[in-house]
Short mmCIF file of C-alpha atoms in Angstrom, two decimals:
data_model
loop_
_atom_site.label_atom_id
_atom_site.label_comp_id
_atom_site.label_asym_id
_atom_site.label_seq_id
_atom_site.Cartn_x
_atom_site.Cartn_y
_atom_site.Cartn_z
CA UNK A 1 11.55 41.31 -18.24
CA UNK A 2 13.39 39.86 -15.23
CA UNK A 3 13.50 36.39 -16.79
CA UNK A 4 14.73 37.77 -20.12
CA UNK A 5 17.57 39.57 -18.32
CA UNK A 6 18.48 36.44 -16.36
CA UNK A 7 18.46 34.36 -19.55
CA UNK A 8 20.76 36.89 -21.26
CA UNK A 9 23.20 36.88 -18.32
CA UNK A 10 23.31 33.07 -18.32
CA UNK A 11 23.81 32.92 -22.09
CA UNK A 12 26.65 35.44 -21.94
CA UNK A 13 28.35 33.43 -19.19
CA UNK A 14 28.11 29.96 -20.77
CA UNK A 15 28.38 31.09 -24.37
CA UNK A 16 25.35 29.24 -25.68
CA UNK A 17 21.56 29.52 -25.81
CA UNK A 18 19.43 28.83 -22.74
CA UNK A 19 16.08 27.26 -23.61
CA UNK A 20 14.90 25.35 -20.53
CA UNK A 21 14.25 26.62 -17.01
CA UNK A 22 12.98 25.66 -13.58
CA UNK A 23 11.22 28.70 -12.10
CA UNK A 24 10.54 29.04 -8.38
CA UNK A 25 7.56 30.77 -6.77
CA UNK A 26 6.48 31.45 -3.16
CA UNK A 27 4.86 28.31 -1.74
CA UNK A 28 1.65 30.17 -0.95
CA UNK A 29 1.15 31.46 -4.51
CA UNK A 30 -2.37 30.70 -5.74
CA UNK A 31 -3.19 29.12 -9.09
CA UNK A 32 -3.51 32.43 -10.96
CA UNK A 33 -0.12 33.60 -9.70
CA UNK A 34 1.51 30.35 -10.78
CA UNK A 35 -0.10 30.64 -14.20
CA UNK A 36 1.16 34.18 -14.61
CA UNK A 37 4.68 33.12 -13.62
CA UNK A 38 4.68 30.27 -16.12
CA UNK A 39 3.43 32.62 -18.82
CA UNK A 40 6.26 35.02 -18.01
CA UNK A 41 8.67 32.17 -18.68
CA UNK A 42 7.01 31.48 -22.04
CA UNK A 43 7.23 35.18 -22.90
CA UNK A 44 10.94 35.07 -22.07
CA UNK A 45 11.26 32.31 -24.70
CA UNK A 46 11.92 29.64 -22.09
CA UNK A 47 10.53 26.13 -21.86
CA UNK A 48 9.36 25.95 -18.25
CA UNK A 49 10.26 22.44 -17.13
CA UNK A 50 8.71 22.92 -13.70
CA UNK A 51 7.30 25.61 -11.42
CA UNK A 52 8.82 24.82 -8.02
CA UNK A 53 7.96 26.11 -4.55
CA UNK A 54 10.80 28.23 -3.19
CA UNK A 55 11.14 26.50 0.21
CA UNK A 56 11.24 23.13 -1.53
CA UNK A 57 14.02 24.44 -3.78
CA UNK A 58 15.93 25.60 -0.71
CA UNK A 59 15.47 22.17 0.86
CA UNK A 60 16.94 20.53 -2.25
CA UNK A 61 20.00 22.79 -1.98
CA UNK A 62 20.25 22.01 1.72
CA UNK A 63 19.80 18.27 1.20
CA UNK A 64 22.57 18.16 -1.39
CA UNK A 65 24.82 20.30 0.81
CA UNK A 66 24.27 18.11 3.89
CA UNK A 67 25.26 14.47 3.28
CA UNK A 68 23.47 13.42 6.48
CA UNK A 69 20.32 15.12 5.25
CA UNK A 70 20.54 13.20 1.98
CA UNK A 71 21.23 9.71 3.28
CA UNK A 72 19.43 9.59 6.62
CA UNK A 73 15.89 10.75 7.28
CA UNK A 74 15.58 14.20 8.85
CA UNK A 75 12.66 16.53 9.42
CA UNK A 76 13.61 19.97 8.14
CA UNK A 77 11.74 23.25 8.47
CA UNK A 78 12.54 25.82 5.79
CA UNK A 79 11.86 29.38 6.95
CA UNK A 80 11.95 31.67 3.90
CA UNK A 81 11.49 35.37 4.67
CA UNK A 82 12.18 37.54 1.65
CA UNK A 83 11.46 41.05 0.54
CA UNK A 84 7.74 40.58 -0.01
CA UNK A 85 6.67 37.11 1.11
CA UNK A 86 7.07 34.62 3.94
CA UNK A 87 7.03 30.89 3.19
CA UNK A 88 7.38 28.05 5.66
CA UNK A 89 7.67 24.43 4.58
CA UNK A 90 8.11 21.31 6.69
CA UNK A 91 9.81 18.44 4.87
CA UNK A 92 11.09 14.96 5.53
CA UNK A 93 14.39 14.36 3.72
CA UNK A 94 16.00 10.95 3.39
CA UNK A 95 17.24 8.39 0.85
CA UNK A 96 16.98 10.97 -1.91
CA UNK A 97 13.27 11.59 -1.19
CA UNK A 98 12.09 15.12 -0.42
CA UNK A 99 8.60 14.76 1.01
CA UNK A 100 6.73 17.97 1.81
CA UNK A 101 4.66 17.42 4.95
CA UNK A 102 3.03 20.86 5.12
CA UNK A 103 3.44 24.36 3.79
CA UNK A 104 2.09 27.72 4.92
CA UNK A 105 2.94 31.36 4.49
CA UNK A 106 1.97 34.96 4.03
CA UNK A 107 2.22 36.51 0.56
CA UNK A 108 1.98 40.01 2.06
CA UNK A 109 4.73 39.96 4.68
CA UNK A 110 8.42 40.62 4.11
CA UNK A 111 11.33 43.01 4.28
CA UNK A 112 9.50 45.76 2.42
CA UNK A 113 6.94 45.93 5.24
CA UNK A 114 9.73 46.45 7.78
CA UNK A 115 11.18 49.22 5.62
CA UNK A 116 7.80 50.93 5.31
CA UNK A 117 7.34 51.03 9.08
CA UNK A 118 10.69 52.80 9.40
CA UNK A 119 9.73 55.21 6.63
CA UNK A 120 6.45 56.05 8.39
CA UNK A 121 8.37 56.69 11.61
CA UNK A 122 10.84 58.97 9.81
CA UNK A 123 8.00 60.93 8.16
CA UNK A 124 6.47 61.56 11.59
CA UNK A 125 9.81 62.63 13.09
CA UNK A 126 10.55 64.98 10.18
CA UNK A 127 7.14 66.60 10.54
CA UNK A 128 7.59 66.88 14.31
CA UNK A 129 11.02 68.52 14.04
CA UNK A 130 10.51 70.74 11.00
CA UNK A 131 6.72 71.05 10.59
CA UNK A 132 7.10 69.70 7.05
CA UNK A 133 5.03 66.83 5.64
CA UNK A 134 6.78 64.67 3.03
CA UNK A 135 4.09 61.97 2.88
CA UNK A 136 2.87 63.23 -0.53
CA UNK A 137 6.32 63.73 -2.06
CA UNK A 138 7.33 60.58 -4.04
CA UNK A 139 10.97 61.62 -4.44
CA UNK A 140 11.45 62.26 -0.73
CA UNK A 141 9.72 58.99 0.17
CA UNK A 142 11.88 57.07 -2.29
CA UNK A 143 15.06 58.50 -0.74
CA UNK A 144 13.74 57.72 2.73
CA UNK A 145 12.93 54.16 1.70
CA UNK A 146 16.44 53.61 0.34
CA UNK A 147 18.01 54.99 3.52
CA UNK A 148 15.73 52.90 5.76
CA UNK A 149 16.51 49.70 3.89
CA UNK A 150 20.22 50.39 4.32
CA UNK A 151 19.67 51.06 8.04
CA UNK A 152 17.72 47.80 8.39
CA UNK A 153 20.65 45.85 6.96
CA UNK A 154 23.14 47.63 9.23
CA UNK A 155 20.98 46.92 12.29
CA UNK A 156 21.37 43.20 11.66
CA UNK A 157 25.07 43.69 12.44
CA UNK A 158 25.10 46.56 14.97
CA UNK A 159 22.82 47.89 17.71
CA UNK A 160 22.37 51.43 16.35
CA UNK A 161 22.86 53.50 13.22
CA UNK A 162 22.03 56.94 11.85
CA UNK A 163 19.68 57.71 8.99
CA UNK A 164 20.95 60.86 7.27
CA UNK A 165 19.59 62.49 4.11
CA UNK A 166 20.76 65.85 2.78
CA UNK A 167 18.06 68.21 1.51
CA UNK A 168 15.26 65.71 2.01
CA UNK A 169 12.53 68.29 1.43
CA UNK A 170 12.51 72.05 0.83
CA UNK A 171 16.29 72.27 1.38
CA UNK A 172 15.90 70.76 4.85
CA UNK A 173 18.27 67.99 5.97
CA UNK A 174 17.06 64.96 7.89
CA UNK A 175 18.98 63.05 10.55
CA UNK A 176 17.71 60.52 13.06
CA UNK A 177 19.30 57.83 15.21
CA UNK A 178 17.74 54.38 14.83
CA UNK A 179 18.43 51.65 17.36
CA UNK A 180 17.83 47.95 16.87
CA UNK A 181 15.39 48.07 19.80
CA UNK A 182 13.38 50.85 18.11
CA UNK A 183 13.36 48.95 14.82
CA UNK A 184 12.03 45.86 16.63
CA UNK A 185 9.39 47.94 18.42
CA UNK A 186 8.15 49.50 15.16
CA UNK A 187 7.72 46.06 13.60
CA UNK A 188 6.79 43.97 16.65
CA UNK A 189 3.43 42.88 15.21
CA UNK A 190 5.06 41.84 11.91
CA UNK A 191 7.72 39.81 13.69
CA UNK A 192 5.11 38.00 15.77
CA UNK A 193 3.19 37.22 12.57
CA UNK A 194 6.30 35.44 11.28
CA UNK A 195 5.66 32.58 13.69
CA UNK A 196 2.04 31.98 12.66
CA UNK A 197 2.84 29.99 9.47
CA UNK A 198 5.37 27.91 11.43
CA UNK A 199 2.72 26.90 13.96
CA UNK A 200 0.22 26.27 11.16
CA UNK A 201 2.67 23.88 9.50
CA UNK A 202 2.99 21.88 12.70
CA UNK A 203 -0.79 21.64 13.08
CA UNK A 204 -1.29 20.52 9.47
CA UNK A 205 1.53 17.95 9.65
CA UNK A 206 0.44 16.80 13.12
CA UNK A 207 3.98 17.27 14.39
CA UNK A 208 5.66 19.00 17.33
CA UNK A 209 8.59 21.39 17.14
CA UNK A 210 10.72 18.84 19.02
CA UNK A 211 10.44 16.51 15.98
CA UNK A 212 12.33 18.97 13.76
CA UNK A 213 16.02 18.18 13.31
CA UNK A 214 17.01 21.31 11.39
CA UNK A 215 15.63 24.82 10.91
CA UNK A 216 17.03 26.30 7.70
CA UNK A 217 16.99 30.06 7.12
CA UNK A 218 16.33 31.35 3.60
CA UNK A 219 15.75 34.87 2.28
CA UNK A 220 17.54 38.11 3.10
CA UNK A 221 15.15 39.11 5.88
CA UNK A 222 15.91 35.88 7.78
CA UNK A 223 19.16 37.61 8.81
CA UNK A 224 17.24 39.97 11.14
CA UNK A 225 18.33 39.07 14.73
CA UNK A 226 14.87 39.30 16.33
CA UNK A 227 13.46 36.90 13.72
CA UNK A 228 16.21 34.41 14.51
CA UNK A 229 15.70 34.83 18.25
CA UNK A 230 11.94 34.21 17.98
CA UNK A 231 12.60 31.04 16.01
CA UNK A 232 15.22 29.84 18.51
CA UNK A 233 12.74 30.41 21.34
CA UNK A 234 10.06 28.45 19.49
CA UNK A 235 12.49 25.55 18.96
CA UNK A 236 13.76 25.53 22.55
CA UNK A 237 17.13 27.10 21.78
CA UNK A 238 17.97 24.94 18.75
CA UNK A 239 20.78 26.38 16.62
CA UNK A 240 19.52 27.59 13.23
CA UNK A 241 21.11 26.36 9.99
CA UNK A 242 22.95 29.07 8.11
CA UNK A 243 25.28 26.86 6.07
CA UNK A 244 23.73 27.90 2.75
CA UNK A 245 23.61 31.49 1.55
CA UNK A 246 20.01 32.62 2.24
CA UNK A 247 20.04 34.75 -0.91
CA UNK A 248 21.21 31.93 -3.18
CA UNK A 249 19.65 28.78 -1.68
CA UNK A 250 16.46 28.87 -3.77
CA UNK A 251 18.33 29.41 -7.05
CA UNK A 252 20.78 26.61 -6.20
CA UNK A 253 17.94 24.19 -5.49
CA UNK A 254 16.23 25.11 -8.75
CA UNK A 255 19.50 24.46 -10.61
CA UNK A 256 19.85 21.05 -8.96
CA UNK A 257 16.33 20.08 -10.03
CA UNK A 258 16.98 21.41 -13.54
CA UNK A 259 20.09 19.21 -13.77
CA UNK A 260 18.04 16.18 -12.73
CA UNK A 261 15.16 16.93 -15.14
CA UNK A 262 17.55 17.49 -18.05
CA UNK A 263 19.33 14.19 -17.36
CA UNK A 264 22.85 15.54 -17.42
CA UNK A 265 25.49 17.43 -15.52
CA UNK A 266 28.01 16.53 -12.82
CA UNK A 267 25.25 16.32 -10.20
CA UNK A 268 23.45 13.40 -11.77
CA UNK A 269 25.36 10.79 -9.76
CA UNK A 270 24.22 12.36 -6.51
CA UNK A 271 20.68 12.67 -7.85
CA UNK A 272 20.29 9.10 -9.09
CA UNK A 273 17.48 8.33 -6.65
CA UNK A 274 16.12 11.87 -6.35
CA UNK A 275 12.36 12.07 -5.72
CA UNK A 276 10.33 15.20 -4.96
CA UNK A 277 6.92 14.86 -3.29
CA UNK A 278 5.30 18.30 -3.08
CA UNK A 279 1.91 19.49 -1.80
CA UNK A 280 -0.77 21.97 -2.82
CA UNK A 281 -0.71 25.04 -0.53
CA UNK A 282 -4.42 25.96 -0.63
CA UNK A 283 -7.63 23.92 -0.43
CA UNK A 284 -9.53 23.58 -3.71
CA UNK A 285 -13.23 22.99 -4.19
CA UNK A 286 -16.55 24.12 -5.62
CA UNK A 287 -19.37 26.35 -4.44
CA UNK A 288 -22.51 24.54 -3.29
CA UNK A 289 -25.87 25.66 -1.96
CA UNK A 290 -25.50 23.06 0.76
CA UNK A 291 -23.33 20.01 1.18
CA UNK A 292 -22.72 18.48 -2.29
CA UNK A 293 -25.72 20.18 -3.93
CA UNK A 294 -25.12 22.34 -7.01
CA UNK A 295 -27.34 25.20 -8.15
CA UNK A 296 -27.31 27.82 -10.88
CA UNK A 297 -29.65 30.58 -9.68
CA UNK A 298 -28.07 33.31 -7.57
CA UNK A 299 -31.11 33.45 -5.31
CA UNK A 300 -30.59 29.83 -4.24
CA UNK A 301 -26.80 30.02 -3.95
CA UNK A 302 -25.60 29.95 -0.35
CA UNK A 303 -21.89 30.34 -1.07
CA UNK A 304 -20.67 27.25 0.80
CA UNK A 305 -17.23 25.87 -0.05
CA UNK A 306 -17.13 22.09 -0.62
CA UNK A 307 -13.48 21.09 -0.55
CA UNK A 308 -12.40 18.46 -3.07
CA UNK A 309 -8.62 18.70 -2.52
CA UNK A 310 -7.59 19.82 1.00
CA UNK A 311 -4.50 21.98 1.46
CA UNK A 312 -1.20 20.13 1.89
CA UNK A 313 -2.35 17.24 -0.34
CA UNK A 314 0.58 15.68 -2.19
CA UNK A 315 0.83 16.61 -5.89
CA UNK A 316 0.47 15.58 -8.64
CA UNK A 317 -3.02 14.44 -7.64
CA UNK A 318 -6.42 13.71 -9.16
CA UNK A 319 -9.55 13.53 -6.99
CA UNK A 320 -13.20 12.98 -7.85
CA UNK A 321 -16.38 13.71 -5.88
CA UNK A 322 -20.07 13.13 -6.58
CA UNK A 323 -22.39 16.16 -6.50
CA UNK A 324 -26.16 16.44 -7.02
CA UNK A 325 -28.79 18.84 -8.33
CA UNK A 326 -30.49 21.06 -5.78
CA UNK A 327 -34.09 21.25 -7.01
CA UNK A 328 -36.62 19.29 -9.11
CA UNK A 329 -36.17 19.18 -12.89
CA UNK A 330 -33.01 21.30 -12.73
CA UNK A 331 -31.83 21.68 -16.33
CA UNK A 332 -28.52 23.51 -15.69
CA UNK A 333 -25.81 23.37 -13.01
CA UNK A 334 -22.96 25.80 -12.65
CA UNK A 335 -19.62 24.56 -11.32
CA UNK A 336 -17.80 27.46 -9.64
CA UNK A 337 -14.21 26.66 -8.65
CA UNK A 338 -12.49 28.30 -5.67
CA UNK A 339 -9.32 28.03 -3.60
CA UNK A 340 -8.91 29.04 0.04
CA UNK A 341 -9.55 28.00 3.61
CA UNK A 342 -12.82 29.79 4.44
CA UNK A 343 -16.06 27.81 4.75
CA UNK A 344 -17.74 30.42 2.56
CA UNK A 345 -16.67 31.09 -1.02
CA UNK A 346 -17.19 34.83 -0.50
CA UNK A 347 -13.88 34.89 1.39
CA UNK A 348 -12.00 32.57 -0.97
CA UNK A 349 -10.28 33.13 -4.33
CA UNK A 350 -12.54 32.55 -7.36
CA UNK A 351 -10.75 30.67 -10.16
CA UNK A 352 -13.43 30.14 -12.80
CA UNK A 353 -16.78 28.57 -13.65
CA UNK A 354 -18.51 26.46 -16.28
CA UNK A 355 -22.02 25.04 -16.82
CA UNK A 356 -23.55 21.70 -17.72
CA UNK A 357 -26.83 22.16 -19.60
CA UNK A 358 -29.68 19.97 -20.91
CA UNK A 359 -29.85 17.82 -17.79
CA UNK A 360 -32.75 15.30 -18.11
CA UNK A 361 -35.70 16.09 -15.78
CA UNK A 362 -35.34 14.43 -12.39
CA UNK A 363 -36.25 15.03 -8.73
CA UNK A 364 -33.85 17.13 -6.64
CA UNK A 365 -30.76 15.18 -5.60
CA UNK A 366 -31.23 12.44 -8.20
CA UNK A 367 -29.11 13.83 -11.05
CA UNK A 368 -25.46 13.05 -10.18
CA UNK A 369 -22.26 14.70 -11.40
CA UNK A 370 -18.72 13.36 -11.13
CA UNK A 371 -16.47 16.39 -10.57
CA UNK A 372 -12.75 15.81 -11.11
CA UNK A 373 -9.90 18.04 -9.89
CA UNK A 374 -6.50 17.37 -11.45
CA UNK A 375 -3.26 19.08 -10.35
CA UNK A 376 -0.15 18.38 -12.40
CA UNK A 377 3.49 18.36 -11.28
CA UNK A 378 3.68 22.16 -11.70
CA UNK A 379 0.72 22.74 -9.40
CA UNK A 380 -1.46 23.76 -12.37
CA UNK A 381 -5.16 22.95 -11.97
CA UNK A 382 -7.81 21.64 -14.37
CA UNK A 383 -11.41 20.83 -13.43
CA UNK A 384 -14.05 18.78 -15.25
CA UNK A 385 -17.58 17.55 -14.51
CA UNK A 386 -19.52 14.63 -16.02
CA UNK A 387 -23.29 14.17 -15.98
CA UNK A 388 -23.49 10.50 -14.98
CA UNK A 389 -26.94 10.06 -16.52
CA UNK A 390 -25.97 11.24 -20.02
CA UNK A 391 -22.18 11.03 -20.12
CA UNK A 392 -21.99 14.72 -21.03
CA UNK A 393 -18.62 16.12 -19.88
CA UNK A 394 -17.54 19.74 -19.56
CA UNK A 395 -14.65 21.50 -17.91
CA UNK A 396 -12.30 24.42 -17.69
CA UNK A 397 -9.27 24.76 -19.91
CA UNK A 398 -6.76 27.56 -19.64
CA UNK A 399 -6.27 29.68 -22.73
CA UNK A 400 -2.98 30.10 -24.53
CA UNK A 401 -1.71 32.95 -22.36
CA UNK A 402 -2.12 30.77 -19.23
CA UNK A 403 -3.63 33.64 -17.23
CA UNK A 404 -7.38 33.52 -17.91
CA UNK A 405 -9.92 30.92 -18.80
CA UNK A 406 -11.45 30.10 -22.17
CA UNK A 407 -14.69 29.40 -20.37
CA UNK A 408 -16.86 26.40 -21.14
CA UNK A 409 -15.04 23.87 -23.28
CA UNK A 410 -15.71 20.23 -23.98
CA UNK A 411 -13.09 18.08 -22.29
CA UNK A 412 -11.81 15.45 -24.72
#
């Protein structure tokens, strides 16, 4: 519905049909979320040219905006804190090449969480002052949420504001003074969590904060003063880049990439040597009973995660690994595909499974299978397995709606 509305607005503005689109997603979206986003584009009658990570899109906008960033190599950290997600991406930009070094984030941290903490505080204060509990009243909570969001925005500009709501509940007015210090106290744990993906990016890229030339702020919640102060402290007082509108940077970057992919527009001269090297945000692999041994029976499954493609591997990418049967004369193996960083699949995200049957009798560990993981330019995953003794090949294909799996299909 959102994409349909955006398409209609664009068509009304330019006076012609819009058929193609570059759609951005949070960098830490998993495969299922990317599939659902792409399907939404198809439902909106759009040809999705590429699904692009939001911080990478912001970096493209920044790189085009900053001539030095385009022509000379710079390490840039994109800090994207929006309403519902936090994404951090570390890139190297130079000579028209945007190389993603590492990406990390939190898909459950953003401005809405800060609002909710304020709402919870207001509910407690209202109950304390008037002995009235509004926690089960949706209308009152909605009005509180709207007022708290407004107060949050004001507190980015001033040190104190009032939250006032007439007839909040049972004809009782509500008024409370909210200081910036109180807002920061209510959300102190959330603000500290904002730095965790930044530090994770440095570890994955094997870099130090002193190697970063620019820290670019993206997303409305990046305007919050305490967030900016924490980042400045982490980067030893470095001034943060605010040259691009944090609300528009991602959309501008997507438009730049769309112009390049479509081969036209006034930007094409600047994009003549444009190259985007992105990475996969989560590790991908299969479940094994022990290292590189596949089973089918639940009683023998130990839920270990054998990683085939580690997180922050450049995409598009195709990787193959050899796996073996677990016990004598095993006739069937089940390939269960997961994404995540835990050593056990029980704590990772299950993507899908398929089986290879009619395996010729052989001692445990003798039957070998070549398992292939393939990620395309959109970050979309396909997995196949080949029995090296018979040449039998099976795999997972996504069905037409791009959200669920067809199951076991022969890979042509």
